[in-house]
Coordinates of C-alpha atoms in Angstrom, one line a residue:
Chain A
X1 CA 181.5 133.0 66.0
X2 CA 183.4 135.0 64.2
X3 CA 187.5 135.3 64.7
X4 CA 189.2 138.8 65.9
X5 CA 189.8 141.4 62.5
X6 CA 193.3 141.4 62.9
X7 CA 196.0 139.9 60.7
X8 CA 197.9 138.8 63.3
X9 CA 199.2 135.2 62.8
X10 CA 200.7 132.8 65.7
X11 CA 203.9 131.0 65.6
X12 CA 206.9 130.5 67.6
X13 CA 209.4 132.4 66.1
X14 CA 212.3 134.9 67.4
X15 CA 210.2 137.5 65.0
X16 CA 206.9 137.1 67.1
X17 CA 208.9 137.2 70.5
X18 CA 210.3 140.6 69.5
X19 CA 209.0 143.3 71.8
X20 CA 206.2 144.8 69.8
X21 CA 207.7 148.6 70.7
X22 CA 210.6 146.9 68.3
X23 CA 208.4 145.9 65.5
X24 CA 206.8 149.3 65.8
X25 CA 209.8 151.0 65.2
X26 CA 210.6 148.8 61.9
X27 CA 207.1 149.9 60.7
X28 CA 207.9 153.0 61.1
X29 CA 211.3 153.3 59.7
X30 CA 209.9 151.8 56.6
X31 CA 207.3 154.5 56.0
X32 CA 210.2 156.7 56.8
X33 CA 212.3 155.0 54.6
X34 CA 209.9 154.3 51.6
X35 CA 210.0 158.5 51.3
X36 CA 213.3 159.2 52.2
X37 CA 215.0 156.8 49.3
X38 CA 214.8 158.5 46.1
X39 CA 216.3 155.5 43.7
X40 CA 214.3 153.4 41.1
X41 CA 215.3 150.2 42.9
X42 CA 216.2 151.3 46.6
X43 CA 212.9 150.4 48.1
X44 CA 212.0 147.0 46.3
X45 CA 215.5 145.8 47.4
X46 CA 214.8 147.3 50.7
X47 CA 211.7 145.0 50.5
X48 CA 213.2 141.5 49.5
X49 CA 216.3 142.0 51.4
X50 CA 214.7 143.4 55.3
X51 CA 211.3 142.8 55.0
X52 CA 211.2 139.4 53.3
X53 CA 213.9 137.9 55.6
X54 CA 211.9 139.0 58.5
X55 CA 209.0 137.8 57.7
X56 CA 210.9 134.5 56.8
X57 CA 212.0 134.4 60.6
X58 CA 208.7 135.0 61.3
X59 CA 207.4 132.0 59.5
X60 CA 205.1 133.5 57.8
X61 CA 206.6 134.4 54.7
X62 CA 204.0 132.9 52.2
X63 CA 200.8 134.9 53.7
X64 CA 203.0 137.9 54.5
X65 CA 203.7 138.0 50.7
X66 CA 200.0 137.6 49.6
X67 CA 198.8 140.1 52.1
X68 CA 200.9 142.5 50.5
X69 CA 200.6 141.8 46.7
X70 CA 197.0 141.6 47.7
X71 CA 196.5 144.9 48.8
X72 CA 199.5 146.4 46.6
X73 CA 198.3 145.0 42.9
X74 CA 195.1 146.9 42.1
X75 CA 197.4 150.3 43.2
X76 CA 200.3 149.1 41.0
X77 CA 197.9 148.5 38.0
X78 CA 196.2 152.0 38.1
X79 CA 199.6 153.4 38.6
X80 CA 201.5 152.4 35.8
X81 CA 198.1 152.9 33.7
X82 CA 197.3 156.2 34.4
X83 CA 200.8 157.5 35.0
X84 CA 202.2 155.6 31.4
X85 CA 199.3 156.6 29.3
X86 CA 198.7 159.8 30.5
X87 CA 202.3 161.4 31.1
X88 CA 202.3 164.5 29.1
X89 CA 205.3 165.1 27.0
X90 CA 207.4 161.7 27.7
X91 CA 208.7 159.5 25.2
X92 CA 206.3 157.0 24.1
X93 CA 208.0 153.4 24.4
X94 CA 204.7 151.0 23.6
X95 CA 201.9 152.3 21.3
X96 CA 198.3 151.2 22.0
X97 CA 196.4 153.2 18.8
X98 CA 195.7 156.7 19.7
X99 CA 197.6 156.4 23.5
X100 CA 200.7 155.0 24.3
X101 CA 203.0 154.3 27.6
X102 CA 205.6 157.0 28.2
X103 CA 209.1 155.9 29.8
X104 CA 209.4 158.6 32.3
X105 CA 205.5 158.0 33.5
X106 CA 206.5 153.7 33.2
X107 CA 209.8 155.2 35.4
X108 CA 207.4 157.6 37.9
X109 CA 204.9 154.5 38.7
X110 CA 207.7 152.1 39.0
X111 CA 209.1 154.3 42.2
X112 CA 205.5 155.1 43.5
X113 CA 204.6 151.2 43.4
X114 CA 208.0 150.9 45.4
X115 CA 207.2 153.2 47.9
X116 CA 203.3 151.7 48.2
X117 CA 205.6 147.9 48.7
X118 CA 207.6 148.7 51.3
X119 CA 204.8 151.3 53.0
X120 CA 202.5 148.3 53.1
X121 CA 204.8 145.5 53.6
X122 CA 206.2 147.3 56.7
X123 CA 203.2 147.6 58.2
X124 CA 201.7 143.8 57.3
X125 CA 204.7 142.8 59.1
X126 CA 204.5 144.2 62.3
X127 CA 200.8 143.6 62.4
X128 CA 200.9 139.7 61.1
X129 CA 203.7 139.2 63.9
X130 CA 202.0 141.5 67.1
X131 CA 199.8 140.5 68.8
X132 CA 197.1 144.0 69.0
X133 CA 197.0 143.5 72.8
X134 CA 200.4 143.1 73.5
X135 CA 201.0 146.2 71.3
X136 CA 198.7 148.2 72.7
X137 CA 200.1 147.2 76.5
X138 CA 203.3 148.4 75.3
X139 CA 202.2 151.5 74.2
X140 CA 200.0 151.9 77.5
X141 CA 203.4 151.2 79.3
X142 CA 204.6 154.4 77.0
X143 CA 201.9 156.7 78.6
X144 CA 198.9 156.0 75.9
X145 CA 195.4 156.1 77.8
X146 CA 193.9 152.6 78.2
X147 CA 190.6 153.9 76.9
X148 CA 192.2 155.0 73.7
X149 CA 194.0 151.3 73.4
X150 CA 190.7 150.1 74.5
X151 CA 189.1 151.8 71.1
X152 CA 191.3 150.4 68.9
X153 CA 191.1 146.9 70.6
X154 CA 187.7 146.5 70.6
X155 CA 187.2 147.4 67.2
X156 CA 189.2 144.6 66.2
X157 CA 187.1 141.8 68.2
X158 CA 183.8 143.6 67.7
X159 CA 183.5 144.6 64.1
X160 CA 183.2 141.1 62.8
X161 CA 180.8 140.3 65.6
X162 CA 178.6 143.0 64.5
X163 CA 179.1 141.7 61.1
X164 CA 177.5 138.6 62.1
X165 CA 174.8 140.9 63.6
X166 CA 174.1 142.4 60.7
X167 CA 174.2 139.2 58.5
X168 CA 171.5 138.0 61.0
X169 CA 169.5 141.0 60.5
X170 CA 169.7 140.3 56.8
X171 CA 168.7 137.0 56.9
X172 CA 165.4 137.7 59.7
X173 CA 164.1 140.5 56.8
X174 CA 164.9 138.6 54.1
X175 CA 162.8 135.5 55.7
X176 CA 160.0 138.3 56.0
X177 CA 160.2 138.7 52.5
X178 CA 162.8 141.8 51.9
X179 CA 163.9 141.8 48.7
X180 CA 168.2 142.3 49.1
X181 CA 168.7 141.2 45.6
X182 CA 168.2 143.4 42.0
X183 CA 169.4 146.7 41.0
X184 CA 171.2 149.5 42.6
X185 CA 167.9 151.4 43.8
X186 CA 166.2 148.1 44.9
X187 CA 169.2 147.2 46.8
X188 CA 169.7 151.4 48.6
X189 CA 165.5 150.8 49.7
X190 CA 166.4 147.4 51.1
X191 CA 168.8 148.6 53.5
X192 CA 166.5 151.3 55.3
X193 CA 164.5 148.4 57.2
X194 CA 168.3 146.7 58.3
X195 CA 169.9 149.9 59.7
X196 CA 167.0 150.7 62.3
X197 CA 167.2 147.5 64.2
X198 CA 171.2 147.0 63.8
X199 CA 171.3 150.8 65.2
X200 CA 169.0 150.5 67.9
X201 CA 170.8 147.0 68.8
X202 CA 173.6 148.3 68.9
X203 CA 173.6 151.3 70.7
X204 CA 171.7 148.7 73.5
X205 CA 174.6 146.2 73.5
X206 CA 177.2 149.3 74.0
X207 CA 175.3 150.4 77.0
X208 CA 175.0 146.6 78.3
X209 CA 179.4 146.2 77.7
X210 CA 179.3 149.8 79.1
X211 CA 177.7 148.6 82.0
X212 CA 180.1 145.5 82.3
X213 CA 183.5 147.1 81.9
X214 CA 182.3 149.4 85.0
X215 CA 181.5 146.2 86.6
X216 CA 185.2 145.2 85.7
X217 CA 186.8 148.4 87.6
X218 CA 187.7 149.7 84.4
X219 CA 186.9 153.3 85.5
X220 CA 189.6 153.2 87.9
X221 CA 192.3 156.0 88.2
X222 CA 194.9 153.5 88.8
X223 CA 197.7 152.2 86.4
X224 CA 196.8 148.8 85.4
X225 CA 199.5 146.1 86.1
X226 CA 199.5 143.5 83.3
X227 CA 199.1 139.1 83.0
X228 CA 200.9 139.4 79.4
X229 CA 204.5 140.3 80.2
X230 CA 206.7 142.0 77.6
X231 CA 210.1 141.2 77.6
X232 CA 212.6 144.2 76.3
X233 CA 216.3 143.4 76.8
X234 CA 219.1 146.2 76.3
X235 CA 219.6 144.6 72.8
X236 CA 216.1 145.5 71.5
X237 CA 216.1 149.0 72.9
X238 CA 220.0 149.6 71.3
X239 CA 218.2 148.1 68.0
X240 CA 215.4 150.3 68.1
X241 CA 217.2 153.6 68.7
X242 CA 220.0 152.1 65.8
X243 CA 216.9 151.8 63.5
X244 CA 216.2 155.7 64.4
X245 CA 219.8 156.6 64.0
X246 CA 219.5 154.6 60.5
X247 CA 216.6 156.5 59.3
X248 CA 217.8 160.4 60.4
X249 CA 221.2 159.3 58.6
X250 CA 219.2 158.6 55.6
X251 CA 217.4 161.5 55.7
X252 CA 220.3 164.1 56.6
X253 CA 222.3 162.1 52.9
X254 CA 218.8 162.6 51.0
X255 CA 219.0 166.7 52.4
X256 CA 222.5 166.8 51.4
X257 CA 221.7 165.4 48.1
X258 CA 219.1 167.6 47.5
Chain B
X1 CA 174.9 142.6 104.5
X2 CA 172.9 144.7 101.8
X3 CA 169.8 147.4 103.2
X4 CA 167.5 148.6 101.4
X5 CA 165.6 151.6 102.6
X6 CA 162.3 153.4 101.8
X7 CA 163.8 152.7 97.8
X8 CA 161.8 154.3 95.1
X9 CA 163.3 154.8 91.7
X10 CA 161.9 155.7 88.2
X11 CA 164.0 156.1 85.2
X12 CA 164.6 159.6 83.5
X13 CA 161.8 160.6 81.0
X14 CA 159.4 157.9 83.0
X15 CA 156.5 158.0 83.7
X16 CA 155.9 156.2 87.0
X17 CA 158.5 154.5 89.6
X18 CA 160.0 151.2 88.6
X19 CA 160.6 150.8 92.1
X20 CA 158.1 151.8 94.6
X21 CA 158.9 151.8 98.6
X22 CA 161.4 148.7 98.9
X23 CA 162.6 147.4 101.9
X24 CA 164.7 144.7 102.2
X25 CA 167.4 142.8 104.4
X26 CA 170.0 140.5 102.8
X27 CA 172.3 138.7 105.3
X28 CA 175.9 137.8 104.6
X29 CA 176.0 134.3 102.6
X30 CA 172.7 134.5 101.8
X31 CA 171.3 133.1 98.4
X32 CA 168.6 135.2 97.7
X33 CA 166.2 134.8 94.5
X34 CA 164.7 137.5 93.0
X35 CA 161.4 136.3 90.8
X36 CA 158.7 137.8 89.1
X37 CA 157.1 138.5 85.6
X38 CA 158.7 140.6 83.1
X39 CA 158.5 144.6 83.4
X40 CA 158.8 143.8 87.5
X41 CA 161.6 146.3 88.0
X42 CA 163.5 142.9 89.2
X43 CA 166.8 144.1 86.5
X44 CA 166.8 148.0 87.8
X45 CA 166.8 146.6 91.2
X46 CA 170.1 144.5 90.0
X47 CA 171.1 147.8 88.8
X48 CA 170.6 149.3 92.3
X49 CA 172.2 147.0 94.5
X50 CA 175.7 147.5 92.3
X51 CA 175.4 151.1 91.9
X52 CA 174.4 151.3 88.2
X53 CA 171.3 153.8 89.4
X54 CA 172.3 156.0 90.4
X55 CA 175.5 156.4 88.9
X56 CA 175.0 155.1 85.3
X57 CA 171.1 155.5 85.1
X58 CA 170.3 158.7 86.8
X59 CA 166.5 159.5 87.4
X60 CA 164.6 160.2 90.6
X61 CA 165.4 158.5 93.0
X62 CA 165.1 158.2 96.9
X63 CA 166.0 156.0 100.0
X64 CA 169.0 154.6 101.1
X65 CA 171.3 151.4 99.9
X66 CA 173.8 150.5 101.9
X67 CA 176.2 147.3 101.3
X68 CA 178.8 146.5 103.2
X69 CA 178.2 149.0 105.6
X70 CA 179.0 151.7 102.3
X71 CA 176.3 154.1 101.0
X72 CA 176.0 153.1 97.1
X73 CA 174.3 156.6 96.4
X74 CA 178.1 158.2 97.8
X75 CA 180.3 155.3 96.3
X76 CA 182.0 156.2 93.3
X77 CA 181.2 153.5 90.4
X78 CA 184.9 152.3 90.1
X79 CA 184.9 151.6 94.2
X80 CA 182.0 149.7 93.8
X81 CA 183.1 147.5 91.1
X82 CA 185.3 145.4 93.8
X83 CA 182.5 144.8 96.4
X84 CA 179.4 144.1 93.9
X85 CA 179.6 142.5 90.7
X86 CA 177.1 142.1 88.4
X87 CA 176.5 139.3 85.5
X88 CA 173.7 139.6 83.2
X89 CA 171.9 137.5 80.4
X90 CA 173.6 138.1 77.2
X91 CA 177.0 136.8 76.9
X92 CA 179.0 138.4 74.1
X93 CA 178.1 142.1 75.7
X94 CA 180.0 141.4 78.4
X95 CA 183.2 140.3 77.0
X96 CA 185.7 143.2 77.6
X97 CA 186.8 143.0 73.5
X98 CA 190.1 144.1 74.9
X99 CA 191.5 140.7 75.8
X100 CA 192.6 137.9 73.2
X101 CA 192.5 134.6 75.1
X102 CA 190.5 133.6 77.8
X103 CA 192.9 133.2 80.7
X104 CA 193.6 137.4 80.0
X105 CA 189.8 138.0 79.7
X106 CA 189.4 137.0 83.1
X107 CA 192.5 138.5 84.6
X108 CA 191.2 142.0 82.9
X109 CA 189.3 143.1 85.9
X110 CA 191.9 142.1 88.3
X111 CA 194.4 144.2 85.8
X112 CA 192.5 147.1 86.4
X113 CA 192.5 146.9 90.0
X114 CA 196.3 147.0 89.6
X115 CA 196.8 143.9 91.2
X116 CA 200.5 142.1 91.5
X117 CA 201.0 139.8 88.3
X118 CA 201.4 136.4 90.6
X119 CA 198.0 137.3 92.9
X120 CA 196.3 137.5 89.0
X121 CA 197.6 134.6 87.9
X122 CA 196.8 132.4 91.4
X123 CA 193.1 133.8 91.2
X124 CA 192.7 133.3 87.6
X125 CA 193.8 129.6 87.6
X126 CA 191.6 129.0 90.3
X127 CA 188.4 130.7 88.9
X128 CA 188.8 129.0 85.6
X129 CA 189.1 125.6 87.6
X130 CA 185.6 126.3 89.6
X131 CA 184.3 127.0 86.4
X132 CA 185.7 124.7 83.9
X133 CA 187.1 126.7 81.5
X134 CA 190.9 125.4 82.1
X135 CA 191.1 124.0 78.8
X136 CA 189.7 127.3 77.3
X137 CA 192.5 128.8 78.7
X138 CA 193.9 130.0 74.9
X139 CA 190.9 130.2 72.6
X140 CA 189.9 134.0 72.2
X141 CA 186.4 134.8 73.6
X142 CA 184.8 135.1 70.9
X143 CA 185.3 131.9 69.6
X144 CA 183.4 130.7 72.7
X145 CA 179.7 129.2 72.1
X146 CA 177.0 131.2 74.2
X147 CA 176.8 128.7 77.5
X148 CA 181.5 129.5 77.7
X149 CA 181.0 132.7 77.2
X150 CA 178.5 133.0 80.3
X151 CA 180.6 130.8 82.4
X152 CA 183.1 133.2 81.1
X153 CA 181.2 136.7 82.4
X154 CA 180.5 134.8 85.7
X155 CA 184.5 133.4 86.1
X156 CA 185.7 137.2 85.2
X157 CA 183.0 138.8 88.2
X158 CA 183.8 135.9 90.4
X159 CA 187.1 136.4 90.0
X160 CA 187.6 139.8 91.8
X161 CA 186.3 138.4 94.8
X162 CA 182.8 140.8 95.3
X163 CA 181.2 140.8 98.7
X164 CA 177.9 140.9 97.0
X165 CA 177.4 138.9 93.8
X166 CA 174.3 140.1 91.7
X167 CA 173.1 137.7 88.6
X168 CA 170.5 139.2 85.8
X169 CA 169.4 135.5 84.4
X170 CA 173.0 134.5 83.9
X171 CA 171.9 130.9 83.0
X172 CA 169.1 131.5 80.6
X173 CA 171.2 131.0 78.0
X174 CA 172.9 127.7 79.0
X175 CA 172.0 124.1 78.7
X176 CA 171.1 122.1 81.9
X177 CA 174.6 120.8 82.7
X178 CA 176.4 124.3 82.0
X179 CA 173.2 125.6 84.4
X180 CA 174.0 122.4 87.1
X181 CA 177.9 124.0 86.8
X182 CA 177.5 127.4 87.4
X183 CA 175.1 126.8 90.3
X184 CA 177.0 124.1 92.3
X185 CA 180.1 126.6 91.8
X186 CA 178.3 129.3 93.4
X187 CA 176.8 127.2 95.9
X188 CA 180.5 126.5 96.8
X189 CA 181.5 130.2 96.5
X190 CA 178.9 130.7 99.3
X191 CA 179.5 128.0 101.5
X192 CA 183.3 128.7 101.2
X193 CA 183.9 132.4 101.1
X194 CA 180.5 133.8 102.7
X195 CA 179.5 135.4 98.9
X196 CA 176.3 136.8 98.7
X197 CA 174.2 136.4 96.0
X198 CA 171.5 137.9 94.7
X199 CA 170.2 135.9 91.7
X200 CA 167.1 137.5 89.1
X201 CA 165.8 134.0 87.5
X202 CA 163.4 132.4 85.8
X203 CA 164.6 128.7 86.1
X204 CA 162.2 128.3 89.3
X205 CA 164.0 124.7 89.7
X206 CA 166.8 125.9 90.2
X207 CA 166.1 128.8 92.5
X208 CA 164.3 126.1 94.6
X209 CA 166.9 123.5 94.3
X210 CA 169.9 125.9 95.7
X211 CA 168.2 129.8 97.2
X212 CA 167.8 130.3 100.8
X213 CA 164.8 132.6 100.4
X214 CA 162.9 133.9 97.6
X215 CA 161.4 137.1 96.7
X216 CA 158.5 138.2 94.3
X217 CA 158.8 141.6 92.4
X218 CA 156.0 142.8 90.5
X219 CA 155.2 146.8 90.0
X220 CA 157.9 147.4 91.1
X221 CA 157.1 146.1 95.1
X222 CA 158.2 143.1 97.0
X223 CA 154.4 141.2 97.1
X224 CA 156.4 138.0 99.0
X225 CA 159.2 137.0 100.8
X226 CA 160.2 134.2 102.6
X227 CA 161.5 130.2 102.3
X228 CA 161.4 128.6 98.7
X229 CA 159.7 125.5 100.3
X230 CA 156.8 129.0 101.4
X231 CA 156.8 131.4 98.7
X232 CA 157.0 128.8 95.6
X233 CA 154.3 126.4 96.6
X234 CA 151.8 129.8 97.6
X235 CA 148.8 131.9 95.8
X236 CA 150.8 134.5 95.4
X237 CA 153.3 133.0 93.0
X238 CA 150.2 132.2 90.4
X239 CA 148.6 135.6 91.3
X240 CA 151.6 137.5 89.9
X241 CA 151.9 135.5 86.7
X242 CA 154.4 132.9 88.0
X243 CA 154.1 129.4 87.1
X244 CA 155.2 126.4 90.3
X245 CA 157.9 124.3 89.6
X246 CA 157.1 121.1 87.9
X247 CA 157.3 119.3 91.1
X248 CA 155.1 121.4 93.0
X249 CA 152.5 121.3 90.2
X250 CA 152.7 117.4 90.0
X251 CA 152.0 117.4 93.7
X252 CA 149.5 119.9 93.6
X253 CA 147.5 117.3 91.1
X254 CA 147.8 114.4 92.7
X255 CA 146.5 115.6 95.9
X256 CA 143.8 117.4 94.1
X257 CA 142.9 113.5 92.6
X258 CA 143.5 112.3 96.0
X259 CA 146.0 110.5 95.1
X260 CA 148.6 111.7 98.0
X261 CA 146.6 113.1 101.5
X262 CA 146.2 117.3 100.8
X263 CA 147.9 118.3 103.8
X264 CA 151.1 117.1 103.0
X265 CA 153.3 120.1 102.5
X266 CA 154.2 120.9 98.4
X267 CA 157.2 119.9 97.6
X268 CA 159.5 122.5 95.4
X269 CA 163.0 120.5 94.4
X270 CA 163.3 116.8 93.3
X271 CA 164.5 115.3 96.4
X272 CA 161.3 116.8 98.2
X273 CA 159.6 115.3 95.2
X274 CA 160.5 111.6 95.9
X275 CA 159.8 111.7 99.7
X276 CA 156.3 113.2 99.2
X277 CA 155.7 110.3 96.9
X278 CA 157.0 107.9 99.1

């Protein structure tokens, strides 16, 4: 079977035993703060001195770090490529024949690839070190509908399960003799006989777990109590609204800047 | 217990009744079997008796259901859900998708009844116990093979303690020992806590070996009802495209070789088995 598509990683650590209302806020502020800070060098030191600490107390510092580069690398490159090469009017610093980089587009995709690092690393935190259900408790605790939470939780358990579904359906056509393989036109006609059966399959097994979350009183209008239980001392909720106070500060300085 | 009335049903856009003129009497802490071929109607009347037709299905539909002394036709859905539960044959669409570990999966249903944290964490202990999924407790659900995730499904029902317990072929996808499990827990469930259950199989063994009385479907009517040791050894069971256990049919040869004197009742389960040979 196929694990949950989540990032989240377990360990024991003072990061993962943070209420996840806390780590939400720290997302958050980052976005914030990725937009707000206007330096060259504000957001990657942002980056290696919050977020890489934290994700050391998290223990999970080396997959935290290739999450991030993972997903930040193929922006970075067509950043500084298109914004070097094709600033108009800048002052060429590296000549490649007919183009060449411009310092104030190198000095443009050097802030934008901040931004994307702290955006992104922000965000691979809190999800690498929440659990989705606990968030999502936390949130319902908040006021957010349990069907919405529901959405987003079963996405992340059934997707790759319907992956596998789909893989199967592959491999049953294929054994019949379908043709997946070859060029672009062979490969669009070669999907037409796997989207009938994984649609009509899957629109049955919605109305089968339909049928068992009613049998689960998950219609009811009452609020649902909770087996997980999220711990928020005073500290965390000072923290959080600090964090807040933090960010508007920031923002008020960038204004007054302006 | 559960009444069925005058019960005809057929599906929207059908074109005849999948349940014709049903009558039918379940007492409290009974173990009833539900058999028949496929197409019977045997699932819709699953669907029936926990309020899925009308309220899920709609479609024409007429007679009266009662359970527990409450009209299903006038029972909201979500009411229902804590006197009838149902468990059906495929596994992985009845985990919730909402819940990361097992222990949680089964405490979801008892969640949403807005039960007291230490009543969900007594009853959730105790379920996975009966059904041996203790040392589960952590793994997510979907990393459970087919046969835990059933014992699952049937451990997350069980576990809202429903008056009426209604099983779709919840074992056709286990082995024999996951099967033995989940029947001697259920066997217990009854004997302990009056359950009733209302089982749809096809494991005719097993019905034999645990139900109290056993019913044919087919077309949609009941064509027999009565004792397993009656209804699985007569006619009717090879007239509606059922075949006798394996025990029965042994029997059934050797007294047609006359090898064992042919008025000897049939037996059904193994233990009958061994004294008719003796």
């Amino acid at each position: 079977m196929s694990a949950a598509f989540s990032l989240y990683q377990s360990r024991d650590s003072g990061l993962h035993r943070l209420n996840p209302l806390t780590k939400m806020t720290i997302a958050l502020s980052g976005v914030a703060t990725s937009l707000i800070v206007s330096g060259v060098w504000g957001n990657y030191l942002l980056f290696l001195l919050i977020l890489v600490p934290l994700s050391a107390w998290g223990q999970i510092t080396y997959s935290f770090l290739r999450a991030v580069f993972r997903v930040v690398w193929p922006f970075a490159i067509s950043i500084f490529l298109i914004q070097g090469l094709f600033w108009t009017d800048g002052t060429p610093v590296i000549d490649l024949g007919p183009l060449s980089f411009k310092a104030e587009g190198l000095l443009f995709a050097v802030i934008s690839v901040g931004r994307i690092l702290l955006l992104v690393g922000s965000f691979t935190l809190m999800t690498m070190s929440t659990r989705p259900d606990a968030l999502m408790i936390a949130l319902n605790q908040r006021g957010l509908p349990h069907t919405l939470s529901y959405v987003v939780l079963s996405a992340i358990q059934i997707v790759p399960m319907f992956q596998a579904k789909a893989n199967k359906i592959v491999e049953a056509q294929q054994s019949r003799g379908l043709e997946t393989s070859g060029n672009l036109l062979k490969r669009v006609r070669a999907l037409l006989p796997l989207v009938e059966p994984l649609l009509l399959g899957s629109i049955l097994d919605i109305e089968e777990r339909a049928i068992a979350l009613e049998a689960r009183g998950f219609g009811r209008r009452v609020k649902p109590t909770s087996l997980l239980i999220l711990k928020d001392p005073v500290w965390e909720k000072i923290l959080r609204w600090a964090i807040v106070a933090l960010v508007l500060a920031l923002l008020a300085v960038r204004i007054w800047l302006w | 217990m559960v009444y069925l009335k005058n019960l005809t049903y057929r599906y929207p856009r059908g074109e005849s009744d999948v349940l014709h003129d049903i009558n039918l009497t379940i007492q409290e802490g009974q173990f009833f079997a539900l058999i028949g071929p496929n197409g019977a109607g045997k699932s819709t009347l699953c669907y029936v008796l926990t309020g899925f037709v009308p309220h899920f299905y709609k479609g024409k539909l007429s007679g009266t259901v009662t359970i527990n002394g409450r009209d299903v036709f006038d029972t909201p859905l979500p009411e229902l859900a804590g006197v009838t539960g149902l468990v059906f044959a495929t596994p992985f669409n009845q985990i919730s998708g909402a819940r990361f570990t097992v222990r949680e999966e089964i405490a979801f249903g008892l969640e949403n009844f807005a039960l007291p944290r230490e009543e969900i964490i007594d009853r959730t202990e105790k379920v996975m116990k009966l059904f041996n999924l203790t040392d589960l407790a952590e793994r997510p659900p979907t990393a459970l093979s087919g046969g835990q995730q059933q014992r699952l499904a049937l451990a997350s029902i069980i576990v809202m303690r429903p008056r009426l317990l209604v099983l779709d072929e919840p074992t056709s996808q286990l082995d024999p020992v996951s099967t033995h499990e989940v029947f001697s827990a259920l066997d217990s469930l009854i004997n302990q806590e009056h359950l009733t259950v209302v089982l749809v199989s096809h494991k005719l063994e097993w019905v034999a070996a645990f139900a109290d009385r056993v019913a044919i479907l087919d077309q949609g009517q009941i064509a027999a009802d009565g004792p397993p040791e009656e209804i699985l050894t007569s006619a009717e069971l090879t007239i509606h495209g059922l075949t006798p256990t394996q025990f029965t049919a042994v029997s059934l040869m050797a007294q047609r070789t006359g090898l064992i004197d042919s008025k000897k009742a049939l037996p059904v389960t193994l233990d009958q088995a061994v004294q008719f040979f003796k």
